[in-house]
Amino acid sequence: MERSVDLLQGTLDLLILKTLDPEPMHGWGIAQRIQQVSKDVLQVQQGSLYPALYRLERQGWISSEWGASENNRRAKYYRLTKSGRKQLERETTHWQRFSTAVADILQAASS
Amino acid sequence: MEPLIKLEGVIKVFATEEVETHAIESVNLEIQNGEYVSISGPSGCGKSTLLSLIGLLDSPTGGRYWLKGQPVDGLGFNERARIRNRDIGFIFQSFNLIGDLTVEENVELPLTYRGMASSERKRRVKDVLERVGMAHRMKHYPAQLSGGEQQRVAVARALAGEPAVLLADEPTGNLDSKNGEAVMQLLSELHRRGATICMVTHDPRFAAHADRVVHLTDGRVTGEESAEGKIQKSEVGSPQS
Amino acid sequence: MRSLRKFGALFHKERAEQELDDEMRFHLEKQIEQNVAAGMSAEEARYAALRQFGPVEAIKEECRQNRAAYFAETLLADLRFGVRQLRRNPGFTAVAVITLALGIGANTAMFSVIYGVLLRPLPYPQPNRLVRLTWPGGNEDLTAEQFKFYHDHSPVFESTGAYRGLSTVKLEIGKSVHWIRTLPVTRGFFPALGVNPVMGRNFTPDEERSGGPEAVVLTHELWKSAFGSAPNALGRQVQLADQSFTVVGVLPAWFKFVDPADAFVPLRFTGSSADSGSNTSAIARLKPGVTLSKAHAAMAIVFKEFAGIYGSHPGEVGVALIPYQTFLTGGYRPSLLMLFGAVGFLLVIACANVASLLLARSASRQKEISVRLALGASRLRLLRQFFMESILLAVAGGGAGIVAAFWMLNGLVSSIPWDLLATDRIELSIPVLVFALLISLASSVAFGLASFFQTSRLDLNSALKEGWSRAGGGHTRMRKAIVGAQLALSLMMLIGAALLIESLHNLYEQPTGFDSRSLYAVVTPLERSHAASVTGVWNFDQAVMQHMRAVPGVKSAAVINEMPVASQFNIPVQRAGHLEDSIGAMQFRTASPDLFATMHVPLLRGRTFTEADTAASQPVIIISESLAREWWGSQNPIGDQVILGMYQGQSFAGLTEPPRTVVGVVGDVRAMGLDVPMQPTVYIPVTQAPGNLMSQWMRTAVFLVRAVGTAGVAAALRRAVADVDSTQRVTMTQPMTEVIAGTVSRPRFNSILLGLFASLALFLSALGLYGVISYWVTQRTHEIGIRMALGAQKSDILRMVIGQGIKLTLIGVTIGIVGAFGLTRFLSSLLYGVKPTDPLTFMAASLALLLVALFACFIPARRATNVDPMVALRWE
Ligand SMILES: Nc1ncnc2c1ncn2[C@@H]1O[C@H](COP(=O)(O)OP(=O)(O)OP(=O)(O)O)[C@@H](O)[C@H]1O
Ligand SMILES: [Mg+2]
């Protein structure tokens, strides 16, 4: 089994925002979704997920409310706010520029 | 010959709000010039109290006390201070050096209370520090010395004033056995050269260094033995209370 | 919405905590479900989930810190902790708050005064356009000629107004009588100040004309008090000083002028002697956009024109424009700034005391702080905790200080010896309160930082290991530095106060030229009925003196036109036949025959006046010693002649007299102010007073009475005046010594206040020194015990402890002396007869400080000698 990759803080923020883009979700759901979509490559540690959620909420990029989960249990749902959506756009372009830059360097180095 | 120290029926009672502690009850004691006396007994029996009475740090509640043939009970603070300064040398369990002063200044301290000329003080300090083997550490501060070294400096300080008697309260209590042994050797050496020493100790090995061991129990002298053998004291043989 | 949630979290902290729990539990349960689904037993699934989740409490704590309300929550906790700390140490808190209240209160009160009189704009529209016109280099006023010329020709003034001195007159409205103060002003006066009557109008050119209709403009206050705010007051005929006037206007309620006038009358230029002297005060309003320097340049040209037409007096080189506020405050600005500096020092000293107290306490809290640090409190959090406490102290101190300022201000304002535009402008206004708040916060930062730096330097490891016995050194060093600085500041203030007090003493020591003891002065502004003629005045004077001589205890009584030492009157005088022997402002007095005998002024040559010197006899004059020396040198002036109202051969209409014969020379008498050198003076008999001067200027009789036995004399003297004329007012009956004291009210105010502040500073510093030395003794109980065991006498211990304090004091004294050398020169304008660096004063103040310091150290030193060596040695 391949080892999963630890996430840098900034990256985690981006992933959380992206995951919440289509619909509100609870913490567990966010962790699951990231793991699924990344095909188990990215594993989110609870120890960083929840502090990150609180931090993002303080910054006003996400908001939270209590709702009923699948089997009717109370769960805290996080939702992307308007400024959160803007932040997501900013971070996405930022990330893309960053990753192409890294890819370029790697290519140049290997050739 | 007149004894250097003579206690007669000395009593010390500590009165606090609730209880009266009879720390010393009617002690008679004589110490001759050049003698090495050790006081021993269980904890709380009054050894330190007795020593501080002898050292004029404290005044007895009752009884009489002659030092060098002079009555010294009932003297005022400053008179007693003068006698402490000239005739008594203290060596404490916890060294009691002053942290802000260098070794040299610590040893010099009792001399400064005599109005002695500075050059004479310096000479004497150097002299006693050489005697205890600490002359090379004159400019050090106590915190920079080991426990054994600190106690040797304390001995030097006690010696500096050339007192009539050295009073040591468990001088090895805070030292490991090696350093403790060294300090005891030092005291024995001083005794051989004629110093009068009165020492409180728990340790029978160290008590053996003395000419005479005085046993104290509950503030009373309950026995004495000399280096040659046991001597029963007649009047304290059977406790009356 | 977000902020609402924030508050929600703050006040429902438990709910937030509950939700955090729920969220974590939900996550765990989900994990367990998943694990069970993957085939684990319930138990296995549970443990696996917990393992996968990680350290729950740590994660929760991190979430809490990231929560929006975290900062506010912990702030509240710190606040509560701070309050608890302060309440737990009521003694410390009380001392700190009182000390701060003192410092902040004195500063706030002083700043109220500074703000009210120096900073706050004058209560006129666009006050920065107001200027005062004077002769250059002085505060001397203009002549009527100059004023009229500038008024007519200046291109830079929008309006120009003039006024003369206040006079107290009788106002009669029908049957009711009021004594009011009127100020003669020109029409330009009101527009220059930017004020319009709210009712009625300003004066008309016709009313300014000599012989024109008499008109009066009332202040709002007088309109209210004397006319009951009646709207029909306008146009009313009233009697002012027995003349009929028409009320033409009422001024707005806000209007105040620095001379406290109740009503204004037209100032008329009639070519009188008053017009030809420098008696016309002028103010002007600059045209919009005209700067002061532009105005100066323009006025220089106008002055040249003036000089071209009228010629100019020697020394007259132009005209000065002084911003009106500067002009008004010029006289007391140095005093105020000096006092403000002093209270600033006081506040620094007070803060230093609190800092010192906090340091002592943080020393005893070191263990607690180390434990907190070890438990992971961030230094930032600790910093905030420290500041919270400091800020709480400062807020309490500031609040108490404002209350204190309120009390102090009452006393302060009533004792201010200067003419202020209006004392009600000195109040705890918003800017003053802002100032109080700012200095409170600044103080809290000052002493909060001091104690924080101390703690942040703390070496955690050794502090925990060794407890606090060795870690105290740094605190003590810092506290010693603080106390040294306090003592230095106190010494500077002490030296300043000593210099001022010495100046005051020097002033009192100035010879007045007469014996003021058991001499009484009775001032009567003459009723018109008495002042109508010289004979009328003299008859009244004689009658009053006769009644006064009949009062038991009275030895003799005399009359003069001006109060010795406290007021003056001058005219040009020339020695007959000697143009160069001219004095433009010669002190001039009218005297009754026994004036010199009554005052105990020595007669040096010739004779005094007698009953035989009458209006009909030869005109005579007595001159003062200094004048005799100046004009006659070693020659005998008796029989020589002088001319009143003549200057270098130039005569003045209505003033110049035929020559008078010198019949006597008397000792010099101080004219006006103890700080002004003796001025040459001439005396003439009251009977020979020039009639026109009498009616215009010399409307006051000052009776001087020598009497033994004080009780009831003052009242009897008043009765003596009433016996002659019951309608005649007596404005003042005072022992001469009090009159003289009154002339030094400003230097006295300065020295009393600075003395007070310096004493407070000294007290606080002594307290600081006491605190440090006490702490030092406590710290060294053990050492003192050892020293006693080694034979230290009580005096040795006493010397050791006091030596500590004196060493500190000497450092403070050295710094203080150096500082004072730099600072006292700013006092030089307030000093009299003593140099700002007077070595004796420096020494005396230093000695005083040393004595107080000695006393402050003596108390802990005494305690040190009472240490029981047994107990000290047992305690380890
Ligand atoms: N200042 C004091 N006030 C009250 N009681 C005291 C005082 N000093 C000593 N005591 C009491 O006097 C008794 C004797 O004390 P002391 O210190 O002399 O004992 P010690 O023999 O030196 O004991 P240790 O061997 O433990 O040092 C003890 O019970 C002690 O509690
Ligand atoms: Mg003991």
PDB file of C-alpha atoms in Angstrom, chain A residues 26 28 32 46-47 50-51 54-55 57-58 64 66 69-71 73-76 78, chain C residues 2 5 19-20 22-24 26-27 29-31 33-34 52-53 59 63 65-66 68:
ATOM      1  CA  HIS A  26     -20.051  17.988   7.883  1.00  0.00           C
ATOM      2  CA  TRP A  28     -16.590  13.686   8.568  1.00  0.00           C
ATOM      3  CA  GLN A  32     -14.238  11.191   3.391  1.00  0.00           C
ATOM      4  CA  GLN A  46      -8.708  15.051  12.265  1.00  0.00           C
ATOM      5  CA  GLY A  47      -6.090  16.918  14.231  1.00  0.00           C
ATOM      6  CA  TYR A  50     -11.230  20.613  12.717  1.00  0.00           C
ATOM      7  CA  PRO A  51      -8.847  23.420  13.698  1.00  0.00           C
ATOM      8  CA  TYR A  54     -12.726  26.710  12.916  1.00  0.00           C
ATOM      9  CA  ARG A  55     -10.087  28.923  11.420  1.00  0.00           C
ATOM     10  CA  GLU A  57     -15.065  29.981   9.861  1.00  0.00           C
ATOM     11  CA  ARG A  58     -13.368  32.752  11.821  1.00  0.00           C
ATOM     12  CA  SER A  64     -21.731  26.489  10.019  1.00  0.00           C
ATOM     13  CA  TRP A  66     -26.529  22.256  12.836  1.00  0.00           C
ATOM     14  CA  SER A  69     -27.389  13.916   8.890  1.00  0.00           C
ATOM     15  CA  GLU A  70     -28.197  10.936   6.670  1.00  0.00           C
ATOM     16  CA  ASN A  71     -29.574   8.719   9.436  1.00  0.00           C
ATOM     17  CA  ARG A  73     -28.434  12.410  13.637  1.00  0.00           C
ATOM     18  CA  ARG A  74     -27.481  15.993  14.489  1.00  0.00           C
ATOM     19  CA  ALA A  75     -24.340  17.078  12.687  1.00  0.00           C
ATOM     20  CA  LYS A  76     -22.590  20.377  12.120  1.00  0.00           C
ATOM     21  CA  TYR A  78     -20.273  23.755   6.907  1.00  0.00           C
TER      22      TYR A  78
ATOM     23  CA  ARG C   2     -21.247  36.865  12.263  1.00  0.00           C
ATOM     24  CA  ARG C   5     -22.597  34.686  16.634  1.00  0.00           C
ATOM     25  CA  GLU C  19     -21.184  21.875  20.312  1.00  0.00           C
ATOM     26  CA  LEU C  20     -17.483  21.212  20.011  1.00  0.00           C
ATOM     27  CA  ASP C  22     -20.954  17.002  19.832  1.00  0.00           C
ATOM     28  CA  GLU C  23     -19.039  17.581  16.660  1.00  0.00           C
ATOM     29  CA  MET C  24     -16.119  15.451  17.789  1.00  0.00           C
ATOM     30  CA  PHE C  26     -20.310  12.696  15.698  1.00  0.00           C
ATOM     31  CA  HIS C  27     -17.041  12.252  13.869  1.00  0.00           C
ATOM     32  CA  GLU C  29     -19.302   7.628  15.746  1.00  0.00           C
ATOM     33  CA  LYS C  30     -19.028   7.877  11.994  1.00  0.00           C
ATOM     34  CA  GLN C  31     -15.554   6.402  12.205  1.00  0.00           C
ATOM     35  CA  GLU C  33     -19.615   2.842  11.976  1.00  0.00           C
ATOM     36  CA  GLN C  34     -17.113   2.663   9.179  1.00  0.00           C
ATOM     37  CA  GLN C  52      -7.355   7.172  14.248  1.00  0.00           C
ATOM     38  CA  PHE C  53      -8.794  10.370  15.629  1.00  0.00           C
ATOM     39  CA  ILE C  59      -7.525  19.026  18.936  1.00  0.00           C
ATOM     40  CA  CYS C  63     -10.257  24.452  17.709  1.00  0.00           C
ATOM     41  CA  GLN C  65      -8.068  28.893  19.860  1.00  0.00           C
ATOM     42  CA  ASN C  66      -9.217  29.176  16.280  1.00  0.00           C
ATOM     43  CA  ALA C  68     -13.809  33.573  16.492  1.00  0.00           C
TER      44      ALA C  68
END
